Tab-separated table of C-alpha atoms in Angstrom:
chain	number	residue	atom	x	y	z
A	1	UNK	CA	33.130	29.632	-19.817
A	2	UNK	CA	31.716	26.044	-20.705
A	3	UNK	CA	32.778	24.564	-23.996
A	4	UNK	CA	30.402	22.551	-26.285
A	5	UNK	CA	32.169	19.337	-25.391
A	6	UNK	CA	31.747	20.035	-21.314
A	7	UNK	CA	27.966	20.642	-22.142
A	8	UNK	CA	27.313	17.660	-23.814
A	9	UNK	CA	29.045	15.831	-20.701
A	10	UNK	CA	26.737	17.341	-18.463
A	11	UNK	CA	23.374	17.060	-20.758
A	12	UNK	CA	24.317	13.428	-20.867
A	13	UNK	CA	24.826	13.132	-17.314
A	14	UNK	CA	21.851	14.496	-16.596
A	15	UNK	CA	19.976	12.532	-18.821
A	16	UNK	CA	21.212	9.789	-17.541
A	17	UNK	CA	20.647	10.408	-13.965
A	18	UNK	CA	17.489	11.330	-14.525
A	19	UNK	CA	16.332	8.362	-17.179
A	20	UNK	CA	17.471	5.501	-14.613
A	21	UNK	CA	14.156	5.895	-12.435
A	22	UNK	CA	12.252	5.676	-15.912
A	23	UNK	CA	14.193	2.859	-16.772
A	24	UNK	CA	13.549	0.868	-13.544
A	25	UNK	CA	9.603	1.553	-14.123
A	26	UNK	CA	9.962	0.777	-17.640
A	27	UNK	CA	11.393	-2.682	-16.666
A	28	UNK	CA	9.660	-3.893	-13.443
A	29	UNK	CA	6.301	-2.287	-13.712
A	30	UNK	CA	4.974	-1.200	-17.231
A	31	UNK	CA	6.931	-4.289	-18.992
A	32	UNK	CA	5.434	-6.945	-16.290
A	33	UNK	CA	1.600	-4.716	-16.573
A	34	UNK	CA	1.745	-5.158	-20.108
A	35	UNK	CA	2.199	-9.032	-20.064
A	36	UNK	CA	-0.921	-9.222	-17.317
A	37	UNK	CA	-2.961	-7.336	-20.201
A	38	UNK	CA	-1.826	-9.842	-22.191
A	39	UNK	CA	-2.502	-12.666	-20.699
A	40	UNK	CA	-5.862	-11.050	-19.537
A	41	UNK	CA	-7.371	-11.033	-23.249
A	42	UNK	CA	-6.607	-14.777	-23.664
A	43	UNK	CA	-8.052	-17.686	-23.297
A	44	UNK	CA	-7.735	-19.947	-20.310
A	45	UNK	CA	-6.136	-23.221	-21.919
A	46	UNK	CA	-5.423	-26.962	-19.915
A	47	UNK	CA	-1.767	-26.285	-21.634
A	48	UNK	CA	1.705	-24.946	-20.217
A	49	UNK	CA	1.027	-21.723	-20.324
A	50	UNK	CA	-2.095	-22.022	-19.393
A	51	UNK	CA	-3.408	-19.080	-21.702
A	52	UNK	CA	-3.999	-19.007	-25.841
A	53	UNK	CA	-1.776	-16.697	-27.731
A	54	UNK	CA	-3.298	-13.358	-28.883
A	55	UNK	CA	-1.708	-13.660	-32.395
A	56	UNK	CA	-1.331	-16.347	-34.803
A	57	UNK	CA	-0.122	-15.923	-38.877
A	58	UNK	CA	-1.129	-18.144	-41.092
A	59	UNK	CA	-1.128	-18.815	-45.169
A	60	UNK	CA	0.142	-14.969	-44.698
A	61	UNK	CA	-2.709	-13.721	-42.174
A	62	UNK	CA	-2.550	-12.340	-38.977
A	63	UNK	CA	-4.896	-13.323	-36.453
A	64	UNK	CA	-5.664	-11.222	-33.314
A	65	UNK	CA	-8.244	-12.333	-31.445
A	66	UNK	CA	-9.305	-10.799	-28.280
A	67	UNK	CA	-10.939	-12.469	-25.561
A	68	UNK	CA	-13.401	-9.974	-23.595
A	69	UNK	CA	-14.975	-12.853	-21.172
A	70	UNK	CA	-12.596	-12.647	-18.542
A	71	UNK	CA	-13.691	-9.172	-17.883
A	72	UNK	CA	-17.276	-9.541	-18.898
A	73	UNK	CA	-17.010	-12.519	-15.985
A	74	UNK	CA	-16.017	-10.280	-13.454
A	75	UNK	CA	-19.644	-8.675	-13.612
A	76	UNK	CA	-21.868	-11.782	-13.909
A	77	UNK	CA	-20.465	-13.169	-11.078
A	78	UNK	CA	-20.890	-11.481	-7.587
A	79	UNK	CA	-17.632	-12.681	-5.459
A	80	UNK	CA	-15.664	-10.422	-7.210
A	81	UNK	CA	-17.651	-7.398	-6.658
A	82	UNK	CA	-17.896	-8.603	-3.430
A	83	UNK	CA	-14.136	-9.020	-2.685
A	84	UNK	CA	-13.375	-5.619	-4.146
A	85	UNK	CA	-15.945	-4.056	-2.045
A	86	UNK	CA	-14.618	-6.347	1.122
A	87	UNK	CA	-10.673	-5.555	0.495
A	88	UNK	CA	-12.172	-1.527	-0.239
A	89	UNK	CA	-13.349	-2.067	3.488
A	90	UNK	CA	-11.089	-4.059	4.696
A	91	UNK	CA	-8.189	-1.503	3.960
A	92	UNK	CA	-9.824	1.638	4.719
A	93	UNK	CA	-10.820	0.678	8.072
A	94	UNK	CA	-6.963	-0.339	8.505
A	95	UNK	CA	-5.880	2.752	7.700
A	96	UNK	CA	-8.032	4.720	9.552
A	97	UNK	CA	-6.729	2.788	13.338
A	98	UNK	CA	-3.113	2.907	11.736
A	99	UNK	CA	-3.937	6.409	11.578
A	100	UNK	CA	-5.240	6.967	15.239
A	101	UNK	CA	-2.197	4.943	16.239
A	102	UNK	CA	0.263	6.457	14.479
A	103	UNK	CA	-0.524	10.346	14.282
A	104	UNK	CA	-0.051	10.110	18.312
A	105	UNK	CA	3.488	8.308	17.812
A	106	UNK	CA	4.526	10.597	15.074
A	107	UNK	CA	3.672	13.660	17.492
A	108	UNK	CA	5.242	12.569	20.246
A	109	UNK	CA	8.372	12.213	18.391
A	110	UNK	CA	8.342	15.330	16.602
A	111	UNK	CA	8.277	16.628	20.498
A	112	UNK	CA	11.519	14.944	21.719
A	113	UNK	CA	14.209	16.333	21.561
A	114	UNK	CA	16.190	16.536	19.017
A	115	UNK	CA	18.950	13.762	20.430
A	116	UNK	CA	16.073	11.451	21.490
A	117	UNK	CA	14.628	11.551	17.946
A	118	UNK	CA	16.562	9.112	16.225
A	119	UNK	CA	16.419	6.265	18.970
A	120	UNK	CA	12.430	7.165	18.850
A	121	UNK	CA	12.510	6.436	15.214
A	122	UNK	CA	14.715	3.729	14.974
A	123	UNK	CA	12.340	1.775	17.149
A	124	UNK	CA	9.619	2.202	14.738
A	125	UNK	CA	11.543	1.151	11.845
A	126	UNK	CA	13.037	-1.615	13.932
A	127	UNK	CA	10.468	-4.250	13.574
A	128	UNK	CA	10.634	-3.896	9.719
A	129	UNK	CA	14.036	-5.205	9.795
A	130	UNK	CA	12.309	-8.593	10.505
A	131	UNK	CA	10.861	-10.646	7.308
A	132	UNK	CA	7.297	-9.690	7.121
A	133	UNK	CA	6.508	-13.575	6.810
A	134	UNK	CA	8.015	-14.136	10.402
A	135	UNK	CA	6.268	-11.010	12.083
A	136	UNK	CA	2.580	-12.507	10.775
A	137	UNK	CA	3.899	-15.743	11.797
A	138	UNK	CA	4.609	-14.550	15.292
A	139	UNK	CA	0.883	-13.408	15.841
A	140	UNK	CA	-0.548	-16.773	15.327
A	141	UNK	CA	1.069	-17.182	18.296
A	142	UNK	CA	0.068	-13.857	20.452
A	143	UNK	CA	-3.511	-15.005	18.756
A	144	UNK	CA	-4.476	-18.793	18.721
A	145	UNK	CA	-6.022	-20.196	21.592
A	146	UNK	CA	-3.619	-21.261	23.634
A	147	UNK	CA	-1.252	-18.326	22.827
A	148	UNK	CA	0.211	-15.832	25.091
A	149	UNK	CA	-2.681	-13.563	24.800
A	150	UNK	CA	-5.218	-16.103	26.051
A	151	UNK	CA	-3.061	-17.634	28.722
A	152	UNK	CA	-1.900	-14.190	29.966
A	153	UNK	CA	-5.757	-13.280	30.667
A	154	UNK	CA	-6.658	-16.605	32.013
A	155	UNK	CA	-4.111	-16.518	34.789
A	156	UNK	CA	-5.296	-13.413	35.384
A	157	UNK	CA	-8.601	-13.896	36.341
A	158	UNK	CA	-10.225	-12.311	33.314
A	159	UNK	CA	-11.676	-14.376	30.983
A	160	UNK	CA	-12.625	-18.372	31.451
A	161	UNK	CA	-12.662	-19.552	27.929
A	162	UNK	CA	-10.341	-18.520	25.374
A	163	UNK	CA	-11.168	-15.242	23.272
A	164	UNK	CA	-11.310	-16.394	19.838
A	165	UNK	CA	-8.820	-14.366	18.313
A	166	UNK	CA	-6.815	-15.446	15.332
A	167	UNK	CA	-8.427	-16.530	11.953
A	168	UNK	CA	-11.079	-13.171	12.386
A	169	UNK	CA	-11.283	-10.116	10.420
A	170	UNK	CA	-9.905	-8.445	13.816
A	171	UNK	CA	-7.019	-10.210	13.427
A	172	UNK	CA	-6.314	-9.056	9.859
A	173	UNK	CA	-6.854	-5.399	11.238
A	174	UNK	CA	-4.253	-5.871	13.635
A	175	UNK	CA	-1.828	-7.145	11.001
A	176	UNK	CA	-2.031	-4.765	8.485
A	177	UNK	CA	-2.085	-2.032	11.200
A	178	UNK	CA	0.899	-3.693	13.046
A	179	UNK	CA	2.634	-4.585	9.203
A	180	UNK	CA	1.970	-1.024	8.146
A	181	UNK	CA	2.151	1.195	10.689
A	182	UNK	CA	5.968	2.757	10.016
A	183	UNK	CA	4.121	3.736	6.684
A	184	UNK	CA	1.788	6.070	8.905
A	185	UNK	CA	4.718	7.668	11.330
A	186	UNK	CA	7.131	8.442	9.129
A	187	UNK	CA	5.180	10.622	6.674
A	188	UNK	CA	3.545	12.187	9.540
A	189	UNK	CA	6.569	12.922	11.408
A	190	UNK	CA	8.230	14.248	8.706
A	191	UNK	CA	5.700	16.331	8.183
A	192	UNK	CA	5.280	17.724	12.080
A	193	UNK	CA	8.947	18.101	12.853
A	194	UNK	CA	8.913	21.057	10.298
A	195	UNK	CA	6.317	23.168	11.983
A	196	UNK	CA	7.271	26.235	13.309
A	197	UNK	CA	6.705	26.115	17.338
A	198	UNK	CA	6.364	29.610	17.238
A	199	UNK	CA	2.784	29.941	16.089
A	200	UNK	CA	1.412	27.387	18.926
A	201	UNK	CA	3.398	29.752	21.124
A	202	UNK	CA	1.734	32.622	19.592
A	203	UNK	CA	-1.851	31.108	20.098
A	204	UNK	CA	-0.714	30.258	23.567
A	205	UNK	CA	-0.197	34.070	23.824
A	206	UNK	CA	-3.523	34.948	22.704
A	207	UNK	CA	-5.695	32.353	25.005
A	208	UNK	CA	-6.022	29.425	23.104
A	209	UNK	CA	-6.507	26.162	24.443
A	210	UNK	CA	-3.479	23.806	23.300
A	211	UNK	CA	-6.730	21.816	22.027
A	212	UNK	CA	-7.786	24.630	20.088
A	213	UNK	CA	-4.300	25.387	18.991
A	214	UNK	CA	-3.758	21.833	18.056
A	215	UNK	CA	-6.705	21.787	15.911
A	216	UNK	CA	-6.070	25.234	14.680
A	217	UNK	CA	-2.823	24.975	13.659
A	218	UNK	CA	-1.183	21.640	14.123
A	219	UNK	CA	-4.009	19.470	12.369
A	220	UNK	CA	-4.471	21.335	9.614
A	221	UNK	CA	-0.517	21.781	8.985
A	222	UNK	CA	-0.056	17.873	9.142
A	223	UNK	CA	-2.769	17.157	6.336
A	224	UNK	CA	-0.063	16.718	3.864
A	225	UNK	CA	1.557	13.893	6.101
A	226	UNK	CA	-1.654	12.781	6.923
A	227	UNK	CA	-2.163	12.450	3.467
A	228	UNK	CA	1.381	10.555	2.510
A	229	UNK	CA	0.661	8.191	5.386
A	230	UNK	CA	-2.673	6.953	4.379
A	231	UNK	CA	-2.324	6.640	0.515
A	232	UNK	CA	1.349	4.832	1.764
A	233	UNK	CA	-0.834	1.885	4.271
A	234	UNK	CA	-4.142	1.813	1.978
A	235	UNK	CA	-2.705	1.031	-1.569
A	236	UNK	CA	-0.699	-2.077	-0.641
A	237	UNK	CA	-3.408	-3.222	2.055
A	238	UNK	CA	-6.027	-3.520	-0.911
A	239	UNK	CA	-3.976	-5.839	-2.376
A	240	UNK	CA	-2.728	-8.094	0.724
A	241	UNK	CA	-2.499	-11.685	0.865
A	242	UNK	CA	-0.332	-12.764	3.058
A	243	UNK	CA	-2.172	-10.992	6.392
A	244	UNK	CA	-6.048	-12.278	5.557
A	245	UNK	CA	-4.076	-15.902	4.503
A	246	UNK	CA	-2.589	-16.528	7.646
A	247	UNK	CA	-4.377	-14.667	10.028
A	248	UNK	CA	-8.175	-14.184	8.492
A	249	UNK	CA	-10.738	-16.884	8.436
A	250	UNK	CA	-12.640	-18.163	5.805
A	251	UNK	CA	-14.986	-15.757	5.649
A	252	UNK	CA	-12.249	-13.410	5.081
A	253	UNK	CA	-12.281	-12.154	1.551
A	254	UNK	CA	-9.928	-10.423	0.124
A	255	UNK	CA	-8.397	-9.568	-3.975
A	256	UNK	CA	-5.095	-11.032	-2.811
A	257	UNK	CA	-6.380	-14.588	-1.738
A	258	UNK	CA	-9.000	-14.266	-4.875
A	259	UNK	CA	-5.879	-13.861	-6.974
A	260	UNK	CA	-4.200	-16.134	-5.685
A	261	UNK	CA	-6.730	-18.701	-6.044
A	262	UNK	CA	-7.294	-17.909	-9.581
A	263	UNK	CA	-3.629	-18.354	-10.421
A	264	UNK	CA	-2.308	-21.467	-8.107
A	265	UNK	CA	-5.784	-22.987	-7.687
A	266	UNK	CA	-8.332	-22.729	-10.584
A	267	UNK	CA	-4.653	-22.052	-12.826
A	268	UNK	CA	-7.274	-19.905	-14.309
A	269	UNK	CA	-4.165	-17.092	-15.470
A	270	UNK	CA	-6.467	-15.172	-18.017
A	271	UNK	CA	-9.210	-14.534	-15.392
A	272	UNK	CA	-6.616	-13.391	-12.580
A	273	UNK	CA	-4.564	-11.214	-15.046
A	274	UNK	CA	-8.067	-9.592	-15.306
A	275	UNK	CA	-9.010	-9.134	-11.644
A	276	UNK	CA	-5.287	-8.013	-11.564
A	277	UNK	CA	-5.719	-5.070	-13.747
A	278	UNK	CA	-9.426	-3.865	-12.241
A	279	UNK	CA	-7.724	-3.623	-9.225
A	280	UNK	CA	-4.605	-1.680	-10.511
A	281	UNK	CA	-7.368	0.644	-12.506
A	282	UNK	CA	-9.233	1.177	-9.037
A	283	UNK	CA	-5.822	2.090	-7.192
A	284	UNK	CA	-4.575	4.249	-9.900
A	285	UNK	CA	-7.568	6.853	-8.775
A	286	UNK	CA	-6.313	7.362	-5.136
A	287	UNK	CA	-2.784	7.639	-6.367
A	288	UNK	CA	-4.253	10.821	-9.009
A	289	UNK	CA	-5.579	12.590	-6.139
A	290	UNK	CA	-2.444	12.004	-4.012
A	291	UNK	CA	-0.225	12.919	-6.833
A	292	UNK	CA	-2.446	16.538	-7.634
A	293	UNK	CA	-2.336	16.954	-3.656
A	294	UNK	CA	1.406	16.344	-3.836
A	295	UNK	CA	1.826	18.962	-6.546
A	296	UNK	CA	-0.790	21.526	-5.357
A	297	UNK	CA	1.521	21.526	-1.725
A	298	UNK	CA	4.543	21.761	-3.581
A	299	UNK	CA	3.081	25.135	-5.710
A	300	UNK	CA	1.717	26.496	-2.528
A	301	UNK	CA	4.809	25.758	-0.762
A	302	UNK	CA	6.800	27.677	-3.473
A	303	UNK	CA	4.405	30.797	-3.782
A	304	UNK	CA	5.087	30.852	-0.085
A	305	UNK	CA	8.691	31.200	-0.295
């Protein structure tokens, strides 16, 4: 039998174990969010910081003073709309190839055996081991003009003039889909290694088609991953920077490079703390559903058992 004193141990070690993830949001995301609010209902100053403080006391009065212009700006003027809209696009469409690329990769694997598995893996997470500055890096020169892309199909015969390539919306695709892509398998995989082999053999049994079994059974039983694997590439691809920087064009417009011209360029800090949090506010609506999908798999899952 447990004595009071061996209880407490245990309630505190639970609380513990369980109020360190809290803690680590508490610190690096709500803390750091609630400064950007800050800073978003100030006032852009020619100072160090470059923002007005949203309190001031004096001859015993507080002052707070809210400025609503920075957000009021982002609807009178149309590049923002427009870059929301264009990084809306911009990521969807990345994680929809990432999606035709990886679901076949994270099928295949689930196939191997179960030795085989691992090196399969490993050789999808291997490029991530690489700084994500250097892999981007490296396609400017698969990309440019005279890269290895270009050469390769001018010795061979198949083009006569350079394919223009690198600084194109194309080539931001094939970043984010090339950056992102372990974010696609790896859900997915986890997801279709747990299937039970016996109900394609089943369906096998009764006449279907391994098409028809595989959208029968094997689709429908991989939405979850499906699901993981998307919400995993799309949220940080809305906010990219460094793949539309280095490999997009001009006419490439993204949040990310808006942001960062608001901040480093313009030093306009109120203004980007505001596009900042619109854009958080628009992600936190994908991450809902995910989370209720999450939840209504786990409850199904557990009726189930």
């Amino acid at each position: 039998m447990k004595t009071l004193s061996t209880w407490r141990s245990e309630s505190w070690g639970k609380r513990l174990v369980t109020g360190a993830p809290y803690l680590w949001l508490l610190l690096f995301f709500l803390a750091p969010f609630l400064i950007v609010i800050k800073i978003s209902f100030a006032e852009s100053l020619l100072a160090q910081p470059p923002f007005s403080d949203l309190a001031s006391y004096a001859d015993d009065v507080l002052t707070l003073q809210l400025n609503l212009f920075n957000y009021i700006d982002l609807y009178q003027y149309d590049l923002y709309l427009e870059a929301y809209l264009s990084s809306l696009k911009i990521a969807a469409t990345a994680t929809g190839i990432a999606l035709l690329v990886g679901y076949p990769i994270a099928y295949a694997i689930a196939r191997l055996p179960e030795h085989s598995r691992n090196l399969a893996l490993m050789l999808v997470i291997l490029p991530s081991w690489t700084s994500f500055l250097i892999r981007i890096y490296a396609w400017i020169g698969l990309l440019k003009d005279n890269g290895l892309i270009n050469n390769t199909l001018q010795s061979l015969g198949l083009i006569d003039q350079p394919l223009v390539l690198l600084h194109t919306n194309f080539a931001v695709y094939l970043g984010i889909v090339y950056a992102y892509l372990p974010f696609m398998v790896l859900p997915i995989y986890t997801n279709l290694v747990k299937h039970d082999r016996r109900l394609l053999e089943a369906a096998a049994d009764l006449g279907a088609p391994p098409v028809a079994a595989f959208l029968r059974i094997t689709l429908p039983l991989s939405v979850g991953g499906i699901v993981a694997g998307c919400m995993l590439v799309f949220i940080p691809a809305v906010g990219e920077f460094v793949i539309p920087e280095l490999l997009g064009g001009p006419d490439t417009l993204m949040i990310g490079k808006l942001l960062w011209a608001e901040f480093f360029n313009a030093r306009n800090w109120p203004g980007a703390s505001a596009v900042a949090v619109v854009m958080l506010l628009l992600l936190i609506v994908p991450i809902t559903i995910f989370q209720r999908y999450q939840a209504r798999e786990q409850e199904a899952a557990q009726n189930g058992h």
